[in-house]
Structure formats: C-alpha cells, structure tokens
PDB file of C-alpha atoms and ligand atoms in Angstrom:
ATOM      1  CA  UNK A   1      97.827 108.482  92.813  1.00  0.00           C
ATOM      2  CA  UNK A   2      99.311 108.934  96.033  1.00  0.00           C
ATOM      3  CA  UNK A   3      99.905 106.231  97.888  1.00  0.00           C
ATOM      4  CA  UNK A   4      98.809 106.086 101.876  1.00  0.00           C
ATOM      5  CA  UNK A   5     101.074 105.468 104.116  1.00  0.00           C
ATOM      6  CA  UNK A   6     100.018 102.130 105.184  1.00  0.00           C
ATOM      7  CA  UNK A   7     100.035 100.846 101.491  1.00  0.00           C
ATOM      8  CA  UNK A   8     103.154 101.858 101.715  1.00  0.00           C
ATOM      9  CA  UNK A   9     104.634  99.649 104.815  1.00  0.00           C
ATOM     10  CA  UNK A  10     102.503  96.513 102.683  1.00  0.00           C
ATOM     11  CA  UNK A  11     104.466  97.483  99.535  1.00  0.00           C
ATOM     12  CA  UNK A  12     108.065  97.751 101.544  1.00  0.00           C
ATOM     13  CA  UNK A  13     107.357  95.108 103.268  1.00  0.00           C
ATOM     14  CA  UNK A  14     106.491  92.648  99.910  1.00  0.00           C
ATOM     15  CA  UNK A  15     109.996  94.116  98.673  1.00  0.00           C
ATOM     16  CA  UNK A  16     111.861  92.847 101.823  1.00  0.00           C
ATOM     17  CA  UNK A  17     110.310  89.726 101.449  1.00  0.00           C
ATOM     18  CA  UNK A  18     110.907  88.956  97.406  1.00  0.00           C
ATOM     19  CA  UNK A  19     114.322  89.830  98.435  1.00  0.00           C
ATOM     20  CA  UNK A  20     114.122  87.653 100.690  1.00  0.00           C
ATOM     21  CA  UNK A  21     112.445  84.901  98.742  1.00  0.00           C
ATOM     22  CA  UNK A  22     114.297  85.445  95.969  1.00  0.00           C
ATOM     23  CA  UNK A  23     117.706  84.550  98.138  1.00  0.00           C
ATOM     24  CA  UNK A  24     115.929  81.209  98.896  1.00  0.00           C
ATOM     25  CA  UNK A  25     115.283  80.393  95.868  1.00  0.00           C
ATOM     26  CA  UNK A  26     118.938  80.342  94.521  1.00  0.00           C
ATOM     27  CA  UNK A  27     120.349  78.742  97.692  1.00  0.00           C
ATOM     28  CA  UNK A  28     118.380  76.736  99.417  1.00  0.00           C
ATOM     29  CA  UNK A  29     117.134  73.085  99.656  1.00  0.00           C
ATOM     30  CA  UNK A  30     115.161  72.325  96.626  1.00  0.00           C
ATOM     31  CA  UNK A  31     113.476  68.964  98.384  1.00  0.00           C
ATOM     32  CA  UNK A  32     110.065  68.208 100.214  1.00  0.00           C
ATOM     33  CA  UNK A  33     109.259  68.430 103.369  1.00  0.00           C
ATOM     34  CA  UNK A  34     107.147  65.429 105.264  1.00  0.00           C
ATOM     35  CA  UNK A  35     103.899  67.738 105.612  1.00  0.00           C
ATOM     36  CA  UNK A  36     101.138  68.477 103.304  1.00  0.00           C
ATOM     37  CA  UNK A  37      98.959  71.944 102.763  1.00  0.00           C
ATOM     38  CA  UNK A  38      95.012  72.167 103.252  1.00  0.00           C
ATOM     39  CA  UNK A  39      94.526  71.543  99.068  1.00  0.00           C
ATOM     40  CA  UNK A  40      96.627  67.960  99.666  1.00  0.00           C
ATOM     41  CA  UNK A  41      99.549  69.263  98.238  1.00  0.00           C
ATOM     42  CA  UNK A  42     102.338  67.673  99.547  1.00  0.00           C
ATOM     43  CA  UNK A  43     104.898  71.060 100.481  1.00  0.00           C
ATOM     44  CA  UNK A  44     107.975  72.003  99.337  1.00  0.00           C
ATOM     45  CA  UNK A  45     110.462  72.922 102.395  1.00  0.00           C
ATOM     46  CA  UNK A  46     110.940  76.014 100.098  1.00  0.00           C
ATOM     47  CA  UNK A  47     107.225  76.806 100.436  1.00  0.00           C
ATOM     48  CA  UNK A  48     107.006  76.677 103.958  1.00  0.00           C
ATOM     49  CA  UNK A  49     110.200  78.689 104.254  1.00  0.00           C
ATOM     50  CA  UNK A  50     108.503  81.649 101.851  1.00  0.00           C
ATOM     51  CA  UNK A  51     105.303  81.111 104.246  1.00  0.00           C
ATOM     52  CA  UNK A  52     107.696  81.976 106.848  1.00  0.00           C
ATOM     53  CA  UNK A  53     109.676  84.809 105.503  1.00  0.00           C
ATOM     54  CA  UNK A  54     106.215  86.071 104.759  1.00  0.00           C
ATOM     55  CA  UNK A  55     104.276  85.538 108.300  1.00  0.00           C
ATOM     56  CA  UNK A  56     107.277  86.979 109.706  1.00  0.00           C
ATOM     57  CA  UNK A  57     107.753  90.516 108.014  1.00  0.00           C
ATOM     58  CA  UNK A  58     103.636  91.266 108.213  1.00  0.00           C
ATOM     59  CA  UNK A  59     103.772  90.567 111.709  1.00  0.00           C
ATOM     60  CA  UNK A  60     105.591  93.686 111.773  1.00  0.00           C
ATOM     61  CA  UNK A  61     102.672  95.712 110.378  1.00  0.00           C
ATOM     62  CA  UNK A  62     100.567  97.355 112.672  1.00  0.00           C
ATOM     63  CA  UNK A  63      97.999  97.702 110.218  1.00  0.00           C
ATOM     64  CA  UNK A  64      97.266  93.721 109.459  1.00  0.00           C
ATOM     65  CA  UNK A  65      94.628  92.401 110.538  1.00  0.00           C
ATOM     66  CA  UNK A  66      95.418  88.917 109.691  1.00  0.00           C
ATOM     67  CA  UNK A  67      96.495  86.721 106.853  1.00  0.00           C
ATOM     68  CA  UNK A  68      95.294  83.831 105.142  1.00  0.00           C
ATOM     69  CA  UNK A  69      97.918  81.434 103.231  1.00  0.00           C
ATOM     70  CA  UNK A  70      98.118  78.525 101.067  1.00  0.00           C
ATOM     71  CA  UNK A  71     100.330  77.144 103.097  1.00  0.00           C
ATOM     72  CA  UNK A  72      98.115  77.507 106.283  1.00  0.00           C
ATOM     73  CA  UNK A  73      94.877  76.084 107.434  1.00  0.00           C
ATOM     74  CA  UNK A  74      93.380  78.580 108.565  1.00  0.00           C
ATOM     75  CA  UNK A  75      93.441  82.216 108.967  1.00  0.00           C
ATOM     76  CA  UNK A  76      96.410  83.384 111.305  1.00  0.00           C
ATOM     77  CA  UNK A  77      95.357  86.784 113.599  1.00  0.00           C
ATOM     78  CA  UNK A  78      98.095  89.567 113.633  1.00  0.00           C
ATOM     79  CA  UNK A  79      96.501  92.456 115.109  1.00  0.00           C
ATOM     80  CA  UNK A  80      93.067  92.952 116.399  1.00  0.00           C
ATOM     81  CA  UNK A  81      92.967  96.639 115.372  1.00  0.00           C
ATOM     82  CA  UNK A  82      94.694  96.333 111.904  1.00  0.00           C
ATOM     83  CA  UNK A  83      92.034  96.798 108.727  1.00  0.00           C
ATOM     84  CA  UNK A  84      93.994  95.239 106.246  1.00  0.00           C
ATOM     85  CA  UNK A  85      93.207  91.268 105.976  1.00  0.00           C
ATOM     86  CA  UNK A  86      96.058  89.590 103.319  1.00  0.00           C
ATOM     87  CA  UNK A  87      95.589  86.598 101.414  1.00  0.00           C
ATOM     88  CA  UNK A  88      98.494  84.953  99.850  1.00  0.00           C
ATOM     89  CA  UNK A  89     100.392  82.358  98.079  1.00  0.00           C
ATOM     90  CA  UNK A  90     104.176  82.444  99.240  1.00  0.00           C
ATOM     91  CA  UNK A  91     105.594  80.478  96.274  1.00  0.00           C
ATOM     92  CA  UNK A  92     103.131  79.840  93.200  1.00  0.00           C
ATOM     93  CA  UNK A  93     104.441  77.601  90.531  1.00  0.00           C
ATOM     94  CA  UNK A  94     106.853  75.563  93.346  1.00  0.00           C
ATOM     95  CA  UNK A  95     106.706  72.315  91.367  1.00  0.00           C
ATOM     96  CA  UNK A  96     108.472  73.954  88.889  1.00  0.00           C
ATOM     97  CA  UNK A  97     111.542  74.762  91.085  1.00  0.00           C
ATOM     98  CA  UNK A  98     113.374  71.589  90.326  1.00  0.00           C
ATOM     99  CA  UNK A  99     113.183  72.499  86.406  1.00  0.00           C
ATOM    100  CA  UNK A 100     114.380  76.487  87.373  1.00  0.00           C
ATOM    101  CA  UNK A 101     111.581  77.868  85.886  1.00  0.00           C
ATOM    102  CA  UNK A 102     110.669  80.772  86.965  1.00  0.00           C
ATOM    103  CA  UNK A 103     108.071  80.839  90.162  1.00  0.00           C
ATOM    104  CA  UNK A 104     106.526  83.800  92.029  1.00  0.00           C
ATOM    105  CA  UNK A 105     104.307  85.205  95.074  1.00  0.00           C
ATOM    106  CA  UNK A 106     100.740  86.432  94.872  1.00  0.00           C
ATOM    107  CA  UNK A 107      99.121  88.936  97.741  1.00  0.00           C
ATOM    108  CA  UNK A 108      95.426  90.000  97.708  1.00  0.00           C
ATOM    109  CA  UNK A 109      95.079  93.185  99.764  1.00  0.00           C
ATOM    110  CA  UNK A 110      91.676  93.353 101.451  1.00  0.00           C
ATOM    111  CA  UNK A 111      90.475  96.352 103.483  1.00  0.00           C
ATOM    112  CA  UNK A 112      87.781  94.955 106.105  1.00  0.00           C
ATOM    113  CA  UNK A 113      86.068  91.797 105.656  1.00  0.00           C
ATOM    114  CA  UNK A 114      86.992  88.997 102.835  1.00  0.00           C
ATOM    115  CA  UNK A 115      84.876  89.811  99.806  1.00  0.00           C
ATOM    116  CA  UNK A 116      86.662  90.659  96.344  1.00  0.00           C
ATOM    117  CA  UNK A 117      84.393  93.907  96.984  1.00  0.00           C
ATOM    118  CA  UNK A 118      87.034  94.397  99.904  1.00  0.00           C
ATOM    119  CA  UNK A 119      90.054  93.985  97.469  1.00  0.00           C
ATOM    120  CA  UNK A 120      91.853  97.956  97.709  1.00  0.00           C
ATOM    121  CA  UNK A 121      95.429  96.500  96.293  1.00  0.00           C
ATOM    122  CA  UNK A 122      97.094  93.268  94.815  1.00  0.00           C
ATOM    123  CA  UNK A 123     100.861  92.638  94.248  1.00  0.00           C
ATOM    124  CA  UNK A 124     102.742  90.126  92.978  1.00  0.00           C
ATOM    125  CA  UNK A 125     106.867  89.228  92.641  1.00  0.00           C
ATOM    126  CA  UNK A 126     108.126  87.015  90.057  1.00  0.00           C
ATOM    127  CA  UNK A 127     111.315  85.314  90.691  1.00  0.00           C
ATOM    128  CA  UNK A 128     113.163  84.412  87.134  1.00  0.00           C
ATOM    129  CA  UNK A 129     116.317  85.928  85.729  1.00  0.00           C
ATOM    130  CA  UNK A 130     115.350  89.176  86.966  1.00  0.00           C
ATOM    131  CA  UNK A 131     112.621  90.096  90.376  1.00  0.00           C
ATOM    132  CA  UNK A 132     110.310  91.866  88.955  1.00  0.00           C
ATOM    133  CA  UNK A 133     107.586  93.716  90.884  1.00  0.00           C
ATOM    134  CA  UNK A 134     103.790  94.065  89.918  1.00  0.00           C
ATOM    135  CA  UNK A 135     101.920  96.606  92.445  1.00  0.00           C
ATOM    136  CA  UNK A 136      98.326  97.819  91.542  1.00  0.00           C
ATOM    137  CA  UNK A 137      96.040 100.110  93.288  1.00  0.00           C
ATOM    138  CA  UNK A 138      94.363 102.372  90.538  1.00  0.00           C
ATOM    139  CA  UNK A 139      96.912 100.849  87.809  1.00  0.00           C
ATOM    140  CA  UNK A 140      99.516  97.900  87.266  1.00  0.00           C
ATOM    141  CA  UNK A 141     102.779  99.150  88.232  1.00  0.00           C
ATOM    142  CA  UNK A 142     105.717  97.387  87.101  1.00  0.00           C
ATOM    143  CA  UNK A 143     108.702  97.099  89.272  1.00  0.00           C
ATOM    144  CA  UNK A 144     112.614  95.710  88.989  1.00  0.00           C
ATOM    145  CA  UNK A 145     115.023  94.822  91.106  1.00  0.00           C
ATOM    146  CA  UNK A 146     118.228  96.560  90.290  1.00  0.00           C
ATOM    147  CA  UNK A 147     121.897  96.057  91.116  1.00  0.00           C
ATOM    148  CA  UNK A 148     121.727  98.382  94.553  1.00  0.00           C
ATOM    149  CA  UNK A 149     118.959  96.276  95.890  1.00  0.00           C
ATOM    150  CA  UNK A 150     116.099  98.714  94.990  1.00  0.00           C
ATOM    151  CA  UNK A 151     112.917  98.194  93.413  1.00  0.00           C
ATOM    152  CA  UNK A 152     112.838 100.862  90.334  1.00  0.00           C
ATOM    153  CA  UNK A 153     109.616 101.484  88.534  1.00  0.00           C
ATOM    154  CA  UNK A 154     109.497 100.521  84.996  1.00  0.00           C
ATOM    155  CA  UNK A 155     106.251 101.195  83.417  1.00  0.00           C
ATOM    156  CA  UNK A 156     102.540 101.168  83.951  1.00  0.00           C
ATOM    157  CA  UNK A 157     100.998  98.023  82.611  1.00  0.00           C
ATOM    158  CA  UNK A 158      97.807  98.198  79.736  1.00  0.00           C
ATOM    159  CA  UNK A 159      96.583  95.312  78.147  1.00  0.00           C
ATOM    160  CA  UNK A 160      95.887  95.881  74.616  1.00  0.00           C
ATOM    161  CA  UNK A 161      91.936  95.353  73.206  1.00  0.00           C
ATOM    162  CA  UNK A 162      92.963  91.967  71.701  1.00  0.00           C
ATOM    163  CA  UNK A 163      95.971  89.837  72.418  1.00  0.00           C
ATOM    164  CA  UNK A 164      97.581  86.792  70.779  1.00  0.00           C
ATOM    165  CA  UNK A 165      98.781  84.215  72.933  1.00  0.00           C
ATOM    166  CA  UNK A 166      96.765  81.377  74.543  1.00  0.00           C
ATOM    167  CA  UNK A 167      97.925  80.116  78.224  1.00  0.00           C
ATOM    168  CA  UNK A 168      95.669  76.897  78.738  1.00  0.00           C
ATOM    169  CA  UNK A 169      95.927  75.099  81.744  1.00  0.00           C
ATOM    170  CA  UNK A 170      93.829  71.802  83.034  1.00  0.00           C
ATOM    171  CA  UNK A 171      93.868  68.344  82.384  1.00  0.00           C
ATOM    172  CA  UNK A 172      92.851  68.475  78.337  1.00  0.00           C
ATOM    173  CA  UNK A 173      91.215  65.012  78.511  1.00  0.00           C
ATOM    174  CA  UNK A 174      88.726  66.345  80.536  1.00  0.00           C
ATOM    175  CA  UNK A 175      88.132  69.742  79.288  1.00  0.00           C
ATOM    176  CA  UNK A 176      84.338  70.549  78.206  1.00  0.00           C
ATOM    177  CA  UNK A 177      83.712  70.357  73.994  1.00  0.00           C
ATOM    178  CA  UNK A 178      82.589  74.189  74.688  1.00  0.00           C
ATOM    179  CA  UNK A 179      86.058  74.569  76.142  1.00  0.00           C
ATOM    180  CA  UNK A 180      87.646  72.351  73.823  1.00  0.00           C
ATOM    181  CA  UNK A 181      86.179  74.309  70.744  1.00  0.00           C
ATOM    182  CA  UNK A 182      86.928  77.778  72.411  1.00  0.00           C
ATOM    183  CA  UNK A 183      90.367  76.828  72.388  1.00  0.00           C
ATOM    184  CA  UNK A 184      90.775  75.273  69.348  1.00  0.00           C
ATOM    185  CA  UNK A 185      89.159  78.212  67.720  1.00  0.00           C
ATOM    186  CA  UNK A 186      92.107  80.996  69.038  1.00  0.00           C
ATOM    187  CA  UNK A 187      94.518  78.400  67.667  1.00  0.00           C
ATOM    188  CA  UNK A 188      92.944  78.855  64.669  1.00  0.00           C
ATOM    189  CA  UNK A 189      93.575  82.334  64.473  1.00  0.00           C
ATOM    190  CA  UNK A 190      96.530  82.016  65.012  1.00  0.00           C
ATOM    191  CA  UNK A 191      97.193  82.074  68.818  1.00  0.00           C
ATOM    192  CA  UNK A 192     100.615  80.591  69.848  1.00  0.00           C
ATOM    193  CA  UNK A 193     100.527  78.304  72.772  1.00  0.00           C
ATOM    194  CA  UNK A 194     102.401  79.784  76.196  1.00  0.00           C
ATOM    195  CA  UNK A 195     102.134  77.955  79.236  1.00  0.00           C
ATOM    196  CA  UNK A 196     104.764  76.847  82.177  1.00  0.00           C
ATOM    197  CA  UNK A 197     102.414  75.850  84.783  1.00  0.00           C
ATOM    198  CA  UNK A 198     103.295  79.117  87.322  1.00  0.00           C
ATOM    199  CA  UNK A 199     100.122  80.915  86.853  1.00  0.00           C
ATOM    200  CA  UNK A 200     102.223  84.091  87.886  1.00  0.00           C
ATOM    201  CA  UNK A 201     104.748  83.687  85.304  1.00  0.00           C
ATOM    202  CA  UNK A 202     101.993  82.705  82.432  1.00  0.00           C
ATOM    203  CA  UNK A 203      99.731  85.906  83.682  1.00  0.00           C
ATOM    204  CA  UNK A 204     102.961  88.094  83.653  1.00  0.00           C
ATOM    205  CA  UNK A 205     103.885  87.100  79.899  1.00  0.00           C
ATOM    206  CA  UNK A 206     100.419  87.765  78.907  1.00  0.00           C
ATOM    207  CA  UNK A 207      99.855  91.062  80.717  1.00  0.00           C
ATOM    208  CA  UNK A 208     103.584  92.293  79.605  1.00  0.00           C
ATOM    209  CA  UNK A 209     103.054  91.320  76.277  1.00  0.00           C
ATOM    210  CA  UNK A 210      99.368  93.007  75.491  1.00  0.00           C
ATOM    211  CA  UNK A 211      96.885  90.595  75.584  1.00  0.00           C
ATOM    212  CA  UNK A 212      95.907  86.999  74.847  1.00  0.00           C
ATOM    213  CA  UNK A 213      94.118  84.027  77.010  1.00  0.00           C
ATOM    214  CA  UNK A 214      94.724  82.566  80.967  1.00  0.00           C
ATOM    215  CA  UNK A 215      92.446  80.133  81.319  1.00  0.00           C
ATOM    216  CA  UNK A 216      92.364  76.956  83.928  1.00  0.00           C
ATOM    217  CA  UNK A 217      88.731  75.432  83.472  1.00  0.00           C
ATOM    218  CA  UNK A 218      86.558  73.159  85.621  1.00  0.00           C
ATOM    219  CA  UNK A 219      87.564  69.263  84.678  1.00  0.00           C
ATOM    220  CA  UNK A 220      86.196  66.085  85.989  1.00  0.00           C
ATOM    221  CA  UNK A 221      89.541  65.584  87.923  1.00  0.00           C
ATOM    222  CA  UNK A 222      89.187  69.260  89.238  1.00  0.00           C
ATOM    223  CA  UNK A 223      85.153  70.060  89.244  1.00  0.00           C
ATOM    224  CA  UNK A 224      85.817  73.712  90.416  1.00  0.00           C
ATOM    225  CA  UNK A 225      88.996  74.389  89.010  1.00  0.00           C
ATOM    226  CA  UNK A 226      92.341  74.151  90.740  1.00  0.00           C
ATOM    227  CA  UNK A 227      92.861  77.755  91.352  1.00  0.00           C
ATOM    228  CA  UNK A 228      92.339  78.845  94.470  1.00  0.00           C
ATOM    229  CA  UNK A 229      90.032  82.334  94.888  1.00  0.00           C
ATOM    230  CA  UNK A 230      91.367  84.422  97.701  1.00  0.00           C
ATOM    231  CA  UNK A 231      94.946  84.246  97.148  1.00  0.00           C
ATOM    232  CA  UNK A 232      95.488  83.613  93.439  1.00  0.00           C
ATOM    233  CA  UNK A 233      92.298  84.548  91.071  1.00  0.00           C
ATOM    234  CA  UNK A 234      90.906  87.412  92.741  1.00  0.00           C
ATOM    235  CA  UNK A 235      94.318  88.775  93.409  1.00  0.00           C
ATOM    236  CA  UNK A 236      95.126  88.527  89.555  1.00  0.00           C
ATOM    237  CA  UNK A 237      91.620  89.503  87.893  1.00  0.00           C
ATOM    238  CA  UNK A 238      91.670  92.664  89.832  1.00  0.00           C
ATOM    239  CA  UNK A 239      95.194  93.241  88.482  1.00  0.00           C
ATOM    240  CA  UNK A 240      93.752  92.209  84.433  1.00  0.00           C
ATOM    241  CA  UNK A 241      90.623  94.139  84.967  1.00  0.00           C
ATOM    242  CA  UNK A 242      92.579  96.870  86.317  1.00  0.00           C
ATOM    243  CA  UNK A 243      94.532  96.658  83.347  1.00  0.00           C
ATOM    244  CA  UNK A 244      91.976  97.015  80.944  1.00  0.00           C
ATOM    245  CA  UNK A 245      91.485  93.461  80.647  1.00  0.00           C
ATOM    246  CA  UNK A 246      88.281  91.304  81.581  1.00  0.00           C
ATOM    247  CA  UNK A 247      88.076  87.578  83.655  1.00  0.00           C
ATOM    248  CA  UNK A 248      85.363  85.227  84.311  1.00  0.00           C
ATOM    249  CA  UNK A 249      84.426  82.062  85.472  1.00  0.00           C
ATOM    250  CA  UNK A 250      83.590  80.750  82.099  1.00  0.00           C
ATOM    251  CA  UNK A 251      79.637  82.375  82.616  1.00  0.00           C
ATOM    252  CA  UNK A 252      79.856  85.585  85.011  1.00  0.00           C
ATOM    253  CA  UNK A 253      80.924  88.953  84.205  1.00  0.00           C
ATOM    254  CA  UNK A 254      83.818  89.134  86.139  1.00  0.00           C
ATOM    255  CA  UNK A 255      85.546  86.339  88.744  1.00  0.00           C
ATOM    256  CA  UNK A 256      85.615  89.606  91.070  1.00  0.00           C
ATOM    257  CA  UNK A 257      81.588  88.661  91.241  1.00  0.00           C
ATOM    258  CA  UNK A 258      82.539  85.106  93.098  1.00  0.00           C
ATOM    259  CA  UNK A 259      81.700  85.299  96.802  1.00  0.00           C
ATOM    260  CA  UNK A 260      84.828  83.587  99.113  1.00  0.00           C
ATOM    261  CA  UNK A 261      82.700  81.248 101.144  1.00  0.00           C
ATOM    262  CA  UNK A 262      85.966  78.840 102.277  1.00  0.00           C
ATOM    263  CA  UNK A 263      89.781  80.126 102.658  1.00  0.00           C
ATOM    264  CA  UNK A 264      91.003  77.280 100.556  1.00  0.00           C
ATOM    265  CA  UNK A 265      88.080  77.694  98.045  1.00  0.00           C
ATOM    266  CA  UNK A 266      88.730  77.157  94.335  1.00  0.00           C
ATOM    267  CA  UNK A 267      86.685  78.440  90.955  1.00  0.00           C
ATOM    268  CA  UNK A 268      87.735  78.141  87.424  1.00  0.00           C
ATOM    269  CA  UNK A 269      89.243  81.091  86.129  1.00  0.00           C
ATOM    270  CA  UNK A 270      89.536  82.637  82.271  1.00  0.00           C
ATOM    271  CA  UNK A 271      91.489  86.044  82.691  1.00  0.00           C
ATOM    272  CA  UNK A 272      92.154  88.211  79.287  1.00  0.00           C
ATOM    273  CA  UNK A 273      92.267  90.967  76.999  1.00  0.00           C
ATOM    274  CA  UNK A 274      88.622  91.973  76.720  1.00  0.00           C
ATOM    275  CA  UNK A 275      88.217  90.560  73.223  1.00  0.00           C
ATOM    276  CA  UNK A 276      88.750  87.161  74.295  1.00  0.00           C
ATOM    277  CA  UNK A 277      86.821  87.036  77.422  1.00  0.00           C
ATOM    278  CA  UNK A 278      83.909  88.011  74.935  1.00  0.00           C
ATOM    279  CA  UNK A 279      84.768  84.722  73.332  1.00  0.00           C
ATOM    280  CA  UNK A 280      85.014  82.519  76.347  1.00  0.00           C
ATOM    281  CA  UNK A 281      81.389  83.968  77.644  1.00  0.00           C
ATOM    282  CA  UNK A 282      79.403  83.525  74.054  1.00  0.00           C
ATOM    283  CA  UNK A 283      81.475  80.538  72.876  1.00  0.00           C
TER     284      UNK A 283
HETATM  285  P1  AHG B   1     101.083  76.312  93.562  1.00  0.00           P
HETATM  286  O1  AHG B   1     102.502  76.055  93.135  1.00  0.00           O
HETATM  287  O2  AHG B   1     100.955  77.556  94.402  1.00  0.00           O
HETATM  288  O3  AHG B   1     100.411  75.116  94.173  1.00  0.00           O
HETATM  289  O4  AHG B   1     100.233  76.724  92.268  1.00  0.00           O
HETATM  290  C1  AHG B   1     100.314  75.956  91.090  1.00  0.00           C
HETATM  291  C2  AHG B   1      99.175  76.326  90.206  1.00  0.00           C
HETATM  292  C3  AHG B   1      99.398  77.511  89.278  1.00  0.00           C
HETATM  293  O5  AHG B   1     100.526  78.247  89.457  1.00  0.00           O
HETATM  294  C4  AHG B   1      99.384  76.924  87.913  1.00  0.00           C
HETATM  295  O6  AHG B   1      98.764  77.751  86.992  1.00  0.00           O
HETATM  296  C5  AHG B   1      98.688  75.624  88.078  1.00  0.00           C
HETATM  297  O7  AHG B   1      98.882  75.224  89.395  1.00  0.00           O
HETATM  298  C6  AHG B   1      99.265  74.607  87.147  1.00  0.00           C
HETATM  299  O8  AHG B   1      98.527  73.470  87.221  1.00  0.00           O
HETATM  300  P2  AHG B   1      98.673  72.313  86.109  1.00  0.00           P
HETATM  301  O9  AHG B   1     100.002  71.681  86.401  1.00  0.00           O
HETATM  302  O10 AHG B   1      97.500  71.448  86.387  1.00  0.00           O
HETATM  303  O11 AHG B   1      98.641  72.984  84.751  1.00  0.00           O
HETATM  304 MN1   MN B   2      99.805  78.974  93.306  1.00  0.00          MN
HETATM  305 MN1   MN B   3     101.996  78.048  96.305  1.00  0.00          MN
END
C-alpha cells in the first residue's frame, strides 16, 4: 500500500533517529545517570540521551500531536494541530547494554486519541550487529541498514501457523501453576528456550524465525506484568497480529482489547503464532 505522506516524515524520521541511536550506542557512556523514570527504574544516561535524540527529531513533525515516553512522566505536547499522538520506548532492553546484547526502540503510532483502536502504524529498530528496521501499517516490513547509510527493504514478515521457540520472561518463582504447566508443556514438545531480556530482540527472533511463544505473565512481584501497554505491548501485538500471529493477556482475545487508562500502565502480555496463543487461552 501506498504510504501517506505524513507516515512517511514518521518513518524518515525513526531512520534518522536509529541512526542516531545506533551511534550512541557504540560510543557513548555506558553508566547511570542520578535520576529515575516514572516505573522506578533507575535510568541509564544512554536512555535519556535516546529520549532526547527522539523528542528532538519529532519536534520537527508538523503532524505530532504529542508523545508519550518511558522515559517521561507525562505526556509532552508538540503541536496542537498534529493528529498523530506517539508512544515510545527510546531504548528497550538498556540493562543489557553493559553485556552488548543487542537492545532496540519501540514506537506506537496513534491517529487521534490513545486507544489501541487508534493504533494506524508501529515501528521498531533493533540495534545488534546489524540496524534492522521493522515498519508495519497493513504488513511487517523488514528493513536494514546498509553500508551508504540507507534503510533497504528486505522482506515482508509472516508468522507461520505454529512456531517452535518459547521466550518466557517473569520471575519463575512466582509464575501461576496454569502458567507454570503451559510452559512446561511447549518444552515438552519440544520448544527450545530463547530469551535475552530485550523484549524487542526476543519478539524479533520469534517473528523472523516463524513462530513460537513471548510471554511475560502477571507474578506476585509484578501483579500486572512488567510490560508497559502504550509503548511496548500494544505497539508489538499489532505488529504479531498483523503478522498473522495472535496476543493476549493470558484470558482476552487480543491485548489490542486492553483499554490505556494510565501512560505508564502495565498488563501481562503472551504474543504468538496463533497455535500457541490457543494454548495459553485454554491451558
Ligand atoms: P526497558 O529496558 O525498556 O526498561 O525494558 C525492559 C523490559 C523488556 O525489554 C524485557 O522483556 C523485560 O524488561 C525483561 O524483564 P526481566 O529481566 O524481568 O525478564
Ligand atoms: Mn522496554
Ligand atoms: Mn526503555
């Protein structure tokens, strides 16, 4: 589908800024800063940077309304007459840039008010050995970095009916038996375990590889999950459901269903191939 142009300038303007980000990353200071973020996190001085290099190129846009980041209390006002709100998480997996794993950046596109109804696009960049691009509107689009600085498309992204590897995230001594068992029983099919801790870089494998299990249930230590909703579930499940995939919150039909009552609001969050969403909803 053709793209508008306006989806456009948000989709340049995400490429600046992995650029950008991804320059950061290799150079800069790898230690915390003295402040912490509205989940208690205490902050990276490389995620306040990425908040920055963010803020800083959407301001640009005409057509932002605002935008709402992890890294920021509240929602920050760009321009009045802009439609576009955007929700996102400037570095995701940032505890994992001491290790040089690789991290990433998650934005939920919302045309109008914040409601996953409202959700038109959502992107994300992973920085590893490679940038690598995921853009969806109608489909996944996968995008890479090459040698001249461009983005070049690589392929459209389909997960298959039925997948085989199991990301599962969550402190295990608290998980639910249901939870417990559901896990146990797609080891026992022979799932392989794959999990880093970036939930863009665990959702990536399993979306570029067909198919298989994201899950990060609700524990006594986290009662609604850890994930938060507007910036890095409902971003992702409309990129899996888009996909050909399925998510839930353990019961619902889809985590796109949740209502965002709080910026910083978190839910737990199973995304998949469709075959094992099945099994996470009828246990
Ligand atoms: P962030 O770095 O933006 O705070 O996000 C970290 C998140 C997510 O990427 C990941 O899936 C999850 O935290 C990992 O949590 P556990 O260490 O509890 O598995
Ligand atoms: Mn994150
Ligand atoms: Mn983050």
């Amino acid at each position: 589908m053709q793209k508008g142009y306006k989806m456009q300038e948000i989709i340049k303007a995400v490429q600046d800024i992995a650029i950008k980000i991804s320059e950061v990353l290799k150079y800069g200071d790898l230690g915390y800063a003295t402040s912490s973020n509205a989940t208690g996190d205490t902050q990276l001085k490389l995620d306040i940077l990425s908040d920055e290099i963010i803020e800083n190129r959407l301001k640009e846009l005409k057509c932002v309304n605002s935008i709402i980041s992890e890294e920021k209390e509240s929602p920050l006002s760009i321009d009045k007459d802009g439609e576009y709100i955007i929700a996102y998480d400037p570095l995701d997996g940032s505890s994992l840039v001491d290790v040089n794993f690789a991290v990433g950046s998650i934005f939920g596109i919302y045309k109008g008010a914040l409601d996953a109804k409202n959700l038109v696009a959502a992107i994300y960049t992973v920085y590893g050995p490679r940038v690598e691009m995921v853009v969806c509107e109608d489909k996944p689009e996968l995008f890479r970095l090459d040698r001249a600085g461009e983005f070049k498309f690589i392929k459209t992204l389909q997960l298959k009916e039925k997948g085989k590897l199991n990301a599962t995230g969550g402190t295990q001594k608290g998980w639910s038996d249901s939870h417990r068992s559901m896990i146990k029983s797609l080891f026992d099919d022979g799932y392989r375990l794959r999990y880093s801790g970036a939930m863009v870089s665990d959702l990536h494998q399993v979306l570029l590889k067909g198919g298989g299990l994201f899950s990060y249930p609700a524990t006594p230590d986290a009662p609604n999950g850890k994930l938060r909703l507007a910036f890095e579930v409902l971003p992702f499940a409309y990129i899996y459901e888009k996909a050909g995939g399925a998510t839930t919150n353990g019961v619902n039909s889809s985590l796109l269903d949740i209502k965002i009552e709080q910026t910083h609001q978190t839910t737990p969050c199973y995304f998949g191939s469709k075959f094992e969403i099945d099994r996470v909803r009828n246990g």
